[in-house]
Coordinates of C-alpha atoms in Angstrom, one line a residue:
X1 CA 13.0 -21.8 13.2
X2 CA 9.5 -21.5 14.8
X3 CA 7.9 -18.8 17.2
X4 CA 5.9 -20.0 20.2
X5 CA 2.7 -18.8 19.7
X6 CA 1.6 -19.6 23.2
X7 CA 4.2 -16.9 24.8
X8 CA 3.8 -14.0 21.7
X9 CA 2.6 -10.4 22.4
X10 CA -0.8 -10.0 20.6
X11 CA -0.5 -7.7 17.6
X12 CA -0.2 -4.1 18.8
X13 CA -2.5 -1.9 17.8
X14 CA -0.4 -0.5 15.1
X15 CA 0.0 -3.3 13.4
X16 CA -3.4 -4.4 13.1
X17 CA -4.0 -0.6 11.6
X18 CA -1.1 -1.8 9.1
X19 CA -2.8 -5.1 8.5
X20 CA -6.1 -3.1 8.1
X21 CA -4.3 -1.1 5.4
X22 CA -2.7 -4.0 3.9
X23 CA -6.3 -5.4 2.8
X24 CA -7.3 -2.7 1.4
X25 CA -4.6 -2.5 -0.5
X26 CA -5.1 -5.9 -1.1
X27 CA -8.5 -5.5 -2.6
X28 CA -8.1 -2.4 -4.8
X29 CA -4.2 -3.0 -6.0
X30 CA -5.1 -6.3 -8.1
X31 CA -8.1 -3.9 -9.4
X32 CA -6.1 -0.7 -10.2
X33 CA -5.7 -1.6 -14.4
X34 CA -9.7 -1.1 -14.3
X35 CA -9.6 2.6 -12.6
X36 CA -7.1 3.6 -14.7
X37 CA -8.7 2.5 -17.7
X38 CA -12.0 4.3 -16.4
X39 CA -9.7 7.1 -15.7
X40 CA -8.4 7.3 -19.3
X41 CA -12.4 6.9 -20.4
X42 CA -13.3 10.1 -18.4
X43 CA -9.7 12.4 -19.5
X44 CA -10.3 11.4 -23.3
X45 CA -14.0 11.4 -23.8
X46 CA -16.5 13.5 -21.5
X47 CA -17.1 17.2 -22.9
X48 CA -14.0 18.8 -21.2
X49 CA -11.6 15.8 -22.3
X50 CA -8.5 15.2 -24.7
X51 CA -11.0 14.2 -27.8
X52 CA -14.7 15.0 -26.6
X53 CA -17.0 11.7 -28.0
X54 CA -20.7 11.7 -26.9
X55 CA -20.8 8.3 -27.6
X56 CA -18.3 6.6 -25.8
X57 CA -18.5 9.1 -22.6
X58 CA -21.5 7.2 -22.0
X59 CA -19.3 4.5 -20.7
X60 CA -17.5 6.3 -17.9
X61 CA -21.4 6.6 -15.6
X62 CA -21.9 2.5 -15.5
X63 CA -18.0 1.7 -15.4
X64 CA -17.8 4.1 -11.9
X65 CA -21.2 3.3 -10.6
X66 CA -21.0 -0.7 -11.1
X67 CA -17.9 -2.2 -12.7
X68 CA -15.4 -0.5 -10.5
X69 CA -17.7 -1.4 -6.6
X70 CA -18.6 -4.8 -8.1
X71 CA -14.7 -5.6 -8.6
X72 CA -13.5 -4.1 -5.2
X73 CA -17.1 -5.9 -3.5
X74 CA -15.5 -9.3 -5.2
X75 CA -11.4 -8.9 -4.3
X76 CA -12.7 -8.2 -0.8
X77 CA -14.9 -11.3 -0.8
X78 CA -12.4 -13.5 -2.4
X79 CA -9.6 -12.7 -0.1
X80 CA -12.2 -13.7 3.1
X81 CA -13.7 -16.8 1.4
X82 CA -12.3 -17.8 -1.6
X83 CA -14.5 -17.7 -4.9
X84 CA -17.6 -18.6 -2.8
X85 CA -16.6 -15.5 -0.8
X86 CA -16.4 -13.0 -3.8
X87 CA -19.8 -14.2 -5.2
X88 CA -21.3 -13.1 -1.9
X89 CA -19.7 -10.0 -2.0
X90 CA -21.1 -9.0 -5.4
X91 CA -24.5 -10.0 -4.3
X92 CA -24.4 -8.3 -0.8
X93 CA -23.4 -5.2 -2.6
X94 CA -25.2 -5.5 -5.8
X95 CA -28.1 -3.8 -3.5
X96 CA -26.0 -1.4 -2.3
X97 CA -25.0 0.0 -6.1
X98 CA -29.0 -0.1 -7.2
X99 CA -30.0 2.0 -4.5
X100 CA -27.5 4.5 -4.1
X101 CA -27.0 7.6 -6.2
X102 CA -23.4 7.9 -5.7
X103 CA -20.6 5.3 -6.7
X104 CA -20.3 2.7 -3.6
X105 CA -17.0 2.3 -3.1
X106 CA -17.1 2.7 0.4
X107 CA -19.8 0.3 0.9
X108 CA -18.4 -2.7 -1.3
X109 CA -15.2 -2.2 1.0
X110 CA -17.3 -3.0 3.5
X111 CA -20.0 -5.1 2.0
X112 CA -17.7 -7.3 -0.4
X113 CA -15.7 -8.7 2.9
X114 CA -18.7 -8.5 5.5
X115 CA -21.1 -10.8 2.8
X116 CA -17.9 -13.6 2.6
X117 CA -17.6 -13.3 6.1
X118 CA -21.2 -14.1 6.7
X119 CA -21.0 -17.1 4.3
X120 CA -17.7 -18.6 5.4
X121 CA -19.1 -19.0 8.6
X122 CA -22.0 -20.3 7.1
X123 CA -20.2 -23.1 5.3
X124 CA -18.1 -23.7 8.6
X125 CA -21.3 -24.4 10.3
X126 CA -23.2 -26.5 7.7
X127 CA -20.9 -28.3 5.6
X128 CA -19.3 -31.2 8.2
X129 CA -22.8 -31.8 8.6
X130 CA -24.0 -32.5 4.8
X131 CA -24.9 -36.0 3.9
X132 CA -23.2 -37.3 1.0
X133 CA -24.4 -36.3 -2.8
X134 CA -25.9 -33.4 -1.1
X135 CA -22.7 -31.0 -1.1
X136 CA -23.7 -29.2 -4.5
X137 CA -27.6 -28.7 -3.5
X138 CA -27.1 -27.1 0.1
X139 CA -23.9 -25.1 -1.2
X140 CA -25.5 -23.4 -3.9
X141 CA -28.7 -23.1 -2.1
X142 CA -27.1 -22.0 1.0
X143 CA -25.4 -19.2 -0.9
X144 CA -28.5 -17.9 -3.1
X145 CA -30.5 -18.2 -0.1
X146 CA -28.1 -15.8 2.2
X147 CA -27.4 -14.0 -1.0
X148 CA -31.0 -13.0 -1.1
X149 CA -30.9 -11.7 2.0
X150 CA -27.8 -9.8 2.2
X151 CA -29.1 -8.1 -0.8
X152 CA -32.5 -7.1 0.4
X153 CA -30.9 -6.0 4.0
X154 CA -28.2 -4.0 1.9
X155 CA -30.2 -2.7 -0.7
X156 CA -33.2 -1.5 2.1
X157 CA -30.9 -0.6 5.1
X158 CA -27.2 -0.8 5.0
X159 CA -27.1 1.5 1.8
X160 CA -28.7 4.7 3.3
X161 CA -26.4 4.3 6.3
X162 CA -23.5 3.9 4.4
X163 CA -24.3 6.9 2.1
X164 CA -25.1 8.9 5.4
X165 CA -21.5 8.0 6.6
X166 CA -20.2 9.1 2.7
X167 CA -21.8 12.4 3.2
X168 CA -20.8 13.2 6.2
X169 CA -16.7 12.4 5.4
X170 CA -17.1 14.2 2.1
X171 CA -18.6 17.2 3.8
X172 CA -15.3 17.0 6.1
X173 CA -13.1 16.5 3.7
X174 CA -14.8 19.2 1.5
X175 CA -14.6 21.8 4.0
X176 CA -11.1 21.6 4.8
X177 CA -11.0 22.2 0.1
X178 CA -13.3 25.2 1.0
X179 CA -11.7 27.0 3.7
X180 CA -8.3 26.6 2.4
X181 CA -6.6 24.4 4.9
X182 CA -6.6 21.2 2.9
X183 CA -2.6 21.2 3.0
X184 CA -2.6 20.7 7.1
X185 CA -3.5 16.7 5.7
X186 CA 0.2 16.6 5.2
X187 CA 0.6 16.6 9.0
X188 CA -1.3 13.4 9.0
X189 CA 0.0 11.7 5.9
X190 CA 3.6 12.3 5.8
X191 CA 4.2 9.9 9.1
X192 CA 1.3 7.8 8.4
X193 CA 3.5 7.4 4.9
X194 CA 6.5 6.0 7.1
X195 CA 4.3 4.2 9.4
X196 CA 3.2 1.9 6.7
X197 CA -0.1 3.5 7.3
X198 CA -0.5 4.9 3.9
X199 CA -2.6 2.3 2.3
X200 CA -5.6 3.4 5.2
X201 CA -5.4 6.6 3.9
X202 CA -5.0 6.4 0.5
X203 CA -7.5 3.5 -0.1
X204 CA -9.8 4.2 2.5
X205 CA -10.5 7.3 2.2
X206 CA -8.3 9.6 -0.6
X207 CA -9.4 7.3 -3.3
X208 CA -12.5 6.5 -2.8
X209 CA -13.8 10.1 -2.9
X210 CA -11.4 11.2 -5.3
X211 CA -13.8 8.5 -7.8
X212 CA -16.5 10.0 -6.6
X213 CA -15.1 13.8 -7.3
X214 CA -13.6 13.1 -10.8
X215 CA -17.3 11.2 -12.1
X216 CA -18.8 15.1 -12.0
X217 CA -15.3 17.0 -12.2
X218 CA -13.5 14.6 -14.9
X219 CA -10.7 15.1 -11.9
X220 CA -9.7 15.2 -8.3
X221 CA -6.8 17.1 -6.3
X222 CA -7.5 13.9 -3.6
X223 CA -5.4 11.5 -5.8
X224 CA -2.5 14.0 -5.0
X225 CA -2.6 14.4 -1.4
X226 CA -0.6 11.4 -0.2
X227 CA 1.0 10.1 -3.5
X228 CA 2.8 12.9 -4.7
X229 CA 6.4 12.2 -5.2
X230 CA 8.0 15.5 -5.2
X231 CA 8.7 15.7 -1.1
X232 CA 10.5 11.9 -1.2
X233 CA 12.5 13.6 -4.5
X234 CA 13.7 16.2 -2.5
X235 CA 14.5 14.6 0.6
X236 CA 16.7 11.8 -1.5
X237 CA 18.4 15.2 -3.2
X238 CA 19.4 16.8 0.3
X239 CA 20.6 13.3 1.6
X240 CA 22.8 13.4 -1.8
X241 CA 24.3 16.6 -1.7
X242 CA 24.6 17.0 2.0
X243 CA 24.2 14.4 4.1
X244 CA 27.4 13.6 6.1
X245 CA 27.1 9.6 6.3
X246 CA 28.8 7.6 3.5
X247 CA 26.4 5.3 3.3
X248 CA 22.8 7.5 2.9
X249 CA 24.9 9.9 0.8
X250 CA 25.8 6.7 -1.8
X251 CA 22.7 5.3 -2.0
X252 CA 20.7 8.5 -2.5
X253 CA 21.0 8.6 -6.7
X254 CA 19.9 5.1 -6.7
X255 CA 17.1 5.1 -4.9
X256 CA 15.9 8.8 -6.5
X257 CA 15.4 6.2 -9.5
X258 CA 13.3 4.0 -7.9
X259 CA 11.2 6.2 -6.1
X260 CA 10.5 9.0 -8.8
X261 CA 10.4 7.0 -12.1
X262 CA 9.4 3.5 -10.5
X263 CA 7.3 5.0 -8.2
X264 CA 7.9 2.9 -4.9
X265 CA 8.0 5.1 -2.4
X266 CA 8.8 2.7 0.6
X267 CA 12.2 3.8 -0.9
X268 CA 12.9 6.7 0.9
X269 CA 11.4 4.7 4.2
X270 CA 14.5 4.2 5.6
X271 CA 16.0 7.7 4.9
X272 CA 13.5 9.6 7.3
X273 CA 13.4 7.0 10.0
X274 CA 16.7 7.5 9.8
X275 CA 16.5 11.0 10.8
X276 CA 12.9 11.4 12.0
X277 CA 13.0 15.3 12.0
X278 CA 12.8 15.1 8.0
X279 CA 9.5 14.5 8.8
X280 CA 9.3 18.6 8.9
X281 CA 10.6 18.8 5.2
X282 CA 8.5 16.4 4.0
X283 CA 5.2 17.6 5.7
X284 CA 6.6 21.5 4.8
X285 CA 6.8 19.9 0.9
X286 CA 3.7 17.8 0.6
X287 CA 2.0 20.5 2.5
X288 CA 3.6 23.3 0.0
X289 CA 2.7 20.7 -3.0
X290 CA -1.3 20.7 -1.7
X291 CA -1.5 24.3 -1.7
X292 CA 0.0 25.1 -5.3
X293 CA -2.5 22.1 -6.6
X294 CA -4.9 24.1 -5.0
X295 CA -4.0 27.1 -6.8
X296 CA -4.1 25.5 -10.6
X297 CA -7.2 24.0 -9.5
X298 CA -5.5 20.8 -10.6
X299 CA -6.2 16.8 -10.1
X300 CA -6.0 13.1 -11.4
X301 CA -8.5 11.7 -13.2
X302 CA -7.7 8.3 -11.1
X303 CA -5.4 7.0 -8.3
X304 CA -1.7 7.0 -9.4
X305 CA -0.4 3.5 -8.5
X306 CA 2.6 3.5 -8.2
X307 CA 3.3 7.0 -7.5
X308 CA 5.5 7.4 -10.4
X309 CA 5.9 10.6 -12.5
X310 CA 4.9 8.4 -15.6
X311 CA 1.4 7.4 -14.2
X312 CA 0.8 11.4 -12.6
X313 CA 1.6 12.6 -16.3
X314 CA -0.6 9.5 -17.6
X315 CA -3.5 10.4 -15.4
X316 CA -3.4 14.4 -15.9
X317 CA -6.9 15.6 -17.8
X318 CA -6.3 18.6 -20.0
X319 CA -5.4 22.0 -18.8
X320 CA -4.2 20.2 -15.6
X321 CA -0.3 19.6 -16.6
X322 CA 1.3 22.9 -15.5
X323 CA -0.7 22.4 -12.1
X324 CA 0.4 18.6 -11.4
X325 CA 4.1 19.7 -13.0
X326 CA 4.2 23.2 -10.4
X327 CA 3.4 20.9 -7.5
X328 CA 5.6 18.1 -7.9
X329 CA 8.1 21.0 -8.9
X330 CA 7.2 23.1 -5.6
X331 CA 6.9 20.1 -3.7
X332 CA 10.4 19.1 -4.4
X333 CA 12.2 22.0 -3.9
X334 CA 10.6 22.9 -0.4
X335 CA 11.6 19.1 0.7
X336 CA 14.8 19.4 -0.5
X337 CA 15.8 23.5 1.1
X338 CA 14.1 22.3 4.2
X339 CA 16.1 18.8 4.6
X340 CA 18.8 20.4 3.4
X341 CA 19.5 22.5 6.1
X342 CA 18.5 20.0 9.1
X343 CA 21.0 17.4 7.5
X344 CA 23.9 20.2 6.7
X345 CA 23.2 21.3 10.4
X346 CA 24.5 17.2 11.8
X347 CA 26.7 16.5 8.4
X348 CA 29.7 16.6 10.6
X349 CA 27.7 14.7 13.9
X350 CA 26.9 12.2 11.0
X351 CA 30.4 12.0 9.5
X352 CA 32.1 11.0 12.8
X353 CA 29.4 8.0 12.8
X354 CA 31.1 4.5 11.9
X355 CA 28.5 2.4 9.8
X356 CA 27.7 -0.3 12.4
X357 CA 27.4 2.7 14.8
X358 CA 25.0 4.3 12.1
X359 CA 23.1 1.4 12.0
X360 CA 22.5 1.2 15.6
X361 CA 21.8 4.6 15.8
X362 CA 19.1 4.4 12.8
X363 CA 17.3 1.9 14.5
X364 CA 17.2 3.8 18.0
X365 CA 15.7 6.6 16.2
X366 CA 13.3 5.6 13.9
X367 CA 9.7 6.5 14.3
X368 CA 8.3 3.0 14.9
X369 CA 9.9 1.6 17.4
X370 CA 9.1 -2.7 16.7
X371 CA 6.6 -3.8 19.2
X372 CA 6.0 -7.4 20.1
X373 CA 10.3 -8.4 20.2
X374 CA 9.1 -11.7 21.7
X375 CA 7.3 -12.9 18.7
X376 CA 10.4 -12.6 16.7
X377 CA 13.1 -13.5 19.0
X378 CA 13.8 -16.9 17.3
X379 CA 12.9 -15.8 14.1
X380 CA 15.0 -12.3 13.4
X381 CA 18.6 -12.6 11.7
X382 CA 20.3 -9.8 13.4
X383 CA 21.1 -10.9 16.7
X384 CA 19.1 -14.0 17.3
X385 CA 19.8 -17.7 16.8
X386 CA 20.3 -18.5 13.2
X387 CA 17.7 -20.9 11.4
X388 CA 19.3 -24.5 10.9
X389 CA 17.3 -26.0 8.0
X390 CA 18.0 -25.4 4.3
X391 CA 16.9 -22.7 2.7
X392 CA 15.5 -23.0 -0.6
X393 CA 12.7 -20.0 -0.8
X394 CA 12.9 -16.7 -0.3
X395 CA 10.5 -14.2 -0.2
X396 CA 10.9 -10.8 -0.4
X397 CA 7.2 -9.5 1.7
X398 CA 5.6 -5.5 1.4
X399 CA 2.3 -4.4 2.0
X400 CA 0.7 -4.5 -1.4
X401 CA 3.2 -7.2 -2.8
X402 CA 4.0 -4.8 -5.6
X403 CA 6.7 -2.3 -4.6
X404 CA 9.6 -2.7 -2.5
X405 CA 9.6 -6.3 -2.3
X406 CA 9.3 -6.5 -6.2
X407 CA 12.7 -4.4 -5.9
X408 CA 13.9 -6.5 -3.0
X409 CA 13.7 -9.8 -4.2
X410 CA 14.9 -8.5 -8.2
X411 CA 18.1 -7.5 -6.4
X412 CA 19.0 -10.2 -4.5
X413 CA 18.1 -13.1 -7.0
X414 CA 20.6 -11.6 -9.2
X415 CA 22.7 -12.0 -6.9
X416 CA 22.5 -15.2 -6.4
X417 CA 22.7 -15.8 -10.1
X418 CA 25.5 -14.2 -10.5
X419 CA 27.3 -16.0 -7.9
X420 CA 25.5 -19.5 -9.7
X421 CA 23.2 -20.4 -6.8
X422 CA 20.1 -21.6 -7.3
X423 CA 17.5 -20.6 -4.4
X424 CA 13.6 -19.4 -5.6
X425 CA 13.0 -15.9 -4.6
X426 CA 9.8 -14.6 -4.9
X427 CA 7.8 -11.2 -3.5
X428 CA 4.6 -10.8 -2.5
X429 CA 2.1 -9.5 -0.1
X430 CA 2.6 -10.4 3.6
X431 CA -0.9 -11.5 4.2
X432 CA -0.5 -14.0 0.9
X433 CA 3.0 -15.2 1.4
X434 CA 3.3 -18.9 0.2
X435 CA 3.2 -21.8 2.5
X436 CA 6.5 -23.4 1.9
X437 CA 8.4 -20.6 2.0
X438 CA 11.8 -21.2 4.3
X439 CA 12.1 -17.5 4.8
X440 CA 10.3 -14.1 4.8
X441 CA 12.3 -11.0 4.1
X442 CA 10.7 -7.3 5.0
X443 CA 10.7 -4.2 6.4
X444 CA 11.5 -4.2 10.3
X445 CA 7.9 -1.5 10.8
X446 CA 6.1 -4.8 9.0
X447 CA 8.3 -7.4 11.1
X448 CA 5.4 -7.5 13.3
X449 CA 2.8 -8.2 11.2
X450 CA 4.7 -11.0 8.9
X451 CA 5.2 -12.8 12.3
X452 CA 1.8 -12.8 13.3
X453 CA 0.4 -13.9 9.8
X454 CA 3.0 -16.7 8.9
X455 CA 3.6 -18.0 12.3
X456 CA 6.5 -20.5 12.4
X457 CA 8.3 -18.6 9.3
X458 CA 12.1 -16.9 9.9
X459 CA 11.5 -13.6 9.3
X460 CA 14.6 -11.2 8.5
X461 CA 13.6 -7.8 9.4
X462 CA 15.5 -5.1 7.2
X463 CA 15.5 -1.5 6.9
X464 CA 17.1 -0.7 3.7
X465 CA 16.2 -2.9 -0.2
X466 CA 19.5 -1.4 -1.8
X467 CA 21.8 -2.0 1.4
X468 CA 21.3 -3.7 4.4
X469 CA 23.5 -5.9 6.3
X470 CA 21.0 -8.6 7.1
X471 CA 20.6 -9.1 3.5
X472 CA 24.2 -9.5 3.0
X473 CA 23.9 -12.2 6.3
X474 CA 20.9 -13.8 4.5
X475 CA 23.7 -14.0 1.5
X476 CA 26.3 -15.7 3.1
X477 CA 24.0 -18.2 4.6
X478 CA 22.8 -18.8 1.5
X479 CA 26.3 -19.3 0.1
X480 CA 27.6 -21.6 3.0
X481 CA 24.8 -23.9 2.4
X482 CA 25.7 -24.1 -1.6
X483 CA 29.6 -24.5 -0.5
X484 CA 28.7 -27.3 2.2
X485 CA 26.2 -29.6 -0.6
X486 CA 28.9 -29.5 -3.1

């Protein structure tokens, strides 16, 4: 089942923010081993680390300040142009590194893509027009020559600008440390969280100057302002103890797993869209959370992904534990008191709900309402014409690829096993979703975006990995084909 292109609704503005956020994530996820092995350099060897080593705390100045920009500078080029694009990257932000004093990770987010743009549409211009025999010569010319160039121009003039526009966010970001009210950030990030915004957040900004702290400080408290899992803990808790619907109340304990230990918080997604005025007791939490990391004085000596308990304990420098412990801890438990008592105040409101009732109501009151309906008119299960053609790949489609759609599509190809069908099920990042696959599966906040970047692909637009009923449709599709080719 295709979409008609020629009648969809341009992508709204929120979900170009979320495709923003998705290449970012896209660029730094693939590279996240590397920060945390820098971080584990820096919490082990510099003077205040684990087991002080002059020697090998050399490494942690060159690792920050060119391994770490040079591999982001290269994902971002790669995913524009290929290899050809990540070689330009390096080389456009090569002159970025040498002549800035700080580590440029803001700048090879911007450089590493920008330099692949400018030679991708380079080689669109040039290469139809290259004699034979002569492909080699003008392409690796081509690329040295504008390689020069974006070097020079980087190195002379788009270095100081971008280390002007550093300054100026840190000295933001550092005032609102200095006068005390970093915790209002939680107004921002707990709906940005929901949104699917996180990733612009977290790797445009949190992370990035969290690097930059933790190469003086051997640690940052930005790492723990949008990836702490202690207000998603406690909302899961309230829903488990109090909430009056069968089905949230069920599936609580389950996904408490998934989110605290596994660390994929698009778990409890569903749970505050929902009921959108959790959004208090989770900002009241994270916001709670900030302010007791603020009193330890505590941080991460790198960015936690995924947010898992394991990886905050992992990336704790000494004399930082009871701080990162006391605000997941505090964290938690103002979540859970505050969502407690909004959900004990509608348990019996939520009780007299059927669960196709429920359903309908959870999507009238979610947070994002899903823009563009036209694009996915003829490709939604859920009240639109059902594909005809075989299905015989899935994939299950997030933002970074990594999370909920690793979850996703582990759940439901055992279920096909289990019931003996054979159907390839795969996850994935929406922007890098395969070309032959039959049908996309994802989150009904990314629906949007999926359309838009795999045009002519069903996409089934869900709102809950553990329990959803379009899986179960998706299912019995599934199963109808195997019964009807045996």
């Amino acid at each position: 089942m295709t979409t008609d292109q020629s009648t969809a609704t341009p992508p709204s503005g929120r979900a170009r923010l979320q495709a923003f956020g998705g290449f970012l994530t896209a660029m730094v996820i693939p590279n996240m081993g590397a920060f945390i092995a820098w971080g584990l350099i820096t919490a082990l060897f510099i003077p205040d680390g684990w087991i002080p080593n002059e020697s090998l705390s050399t490494l942690v100045d060159p690792l920050i300040k060119y391994m770490l920009p040079l591999l982001l500078a290269y994902s971002g080029g790669h995913l524009v142009h290929g290899q050809r694009g990540g070689v330009a990257g390096v080389i456009g932000t090569i002159g970025l590194v040498v002549g800035s004093d700080i580590p440029m990770f803001l700048g090879a987010m911007i450089m590493g893509p920008l330099s692949a743009w400018i030679i991708k549409k380079w080689d669109g211009i040039i290469q139809p027009r290259i004699r034979p025999g002569f492909e080699m010569v003008v392409n690796n010319f081509g690329l040295g020559i504008i390689g020069f160039v974006l070097c020079i121009v980087s190195f002379k003039f788009i270095g100081p600008v971008i280390e002007s526009l550093n300054s100026g966010l840190t000295w933001v970001i550092n005032a609102l440390v200095n006068t005390g009210i970093l915790p209002l950030v939680a107004i921002l990030n707990e709906p940005a969280k929901v949104l699917f915004l996180n990733n612009v957040i977290d790797q445009g900004i949190y992370y990035p100057l969290g690097m930059q702290a933790a190469q003086t400080a051997g640690k940052s408290i930005f790492f723990v302002l949008a990836s702490n899992p202690g207000p998603g803990l406690g909302l899961l808790i309230a829903y488990w103890l109090f909430s009056g619907n069968k089905i949230m109340k069920e599936t609580a304990p389950g996904a408490m797993i998934i989110h605290f230990l596994g660390g994929i918080h698009e778990i409890y997604f569903p749970y505050v869209l929902a009921k959108p005025i959790t959004l208090l007791g989770m900002i009241a939490g994270a916001a709670s959370g900030i302010a007791t990391a603020q009193l330890f004085d505590a941080g991460l000596v790198a960015g936690p992904s995924p947010g898992s308990i394991f990886a905050y304990l992992m990336l704790t420098p000494r004399g930082s534990h009871l701080g990162i412990l006391a605000d997941v801890v505090v964290a938690t438990t103002v979540s859970f008191l505050v969502n407690a008592a909004l959900l004990r105040a509608s348990a019996r409101k939520d009780a007299a709900i059927g669960d196709a009732e429920f359903e309908q109501a959870r999507a009238r009151s979610a947070a994002m309402k899903q823009e563009g309906k036209s694009i996915l008119a003829a490709a939604t299960v859920g009240g639109a014409p059902v594909a005809t053609r075989a299905i015989s790949k899935v994939i299950f489609a997030c933002d970074a690829g990594m999370g909920s759609s690793t979850m996703g599509a582990s759940l439901f190809r055992k279920r096909l096993d289990e019931a003996g069908i054979s159907v390839e099920v795969g996850n994935t990042s929406i922007e890098r979703v395969p070309g032959d696959a039959d049908v996309i599966v994802t989150h009904k906040n990314l629906a949007e975006r999926a359309a838009n970047a795999n045009p002519g692909v069903e996409i089934v637009s869900i709102e809950n990995y553990l329990s959803d009923t379009h899986i179960d449709d998706l299912y019995s599709r599934i199963e109808s084909q195997q019964e009807a080719n045996k």
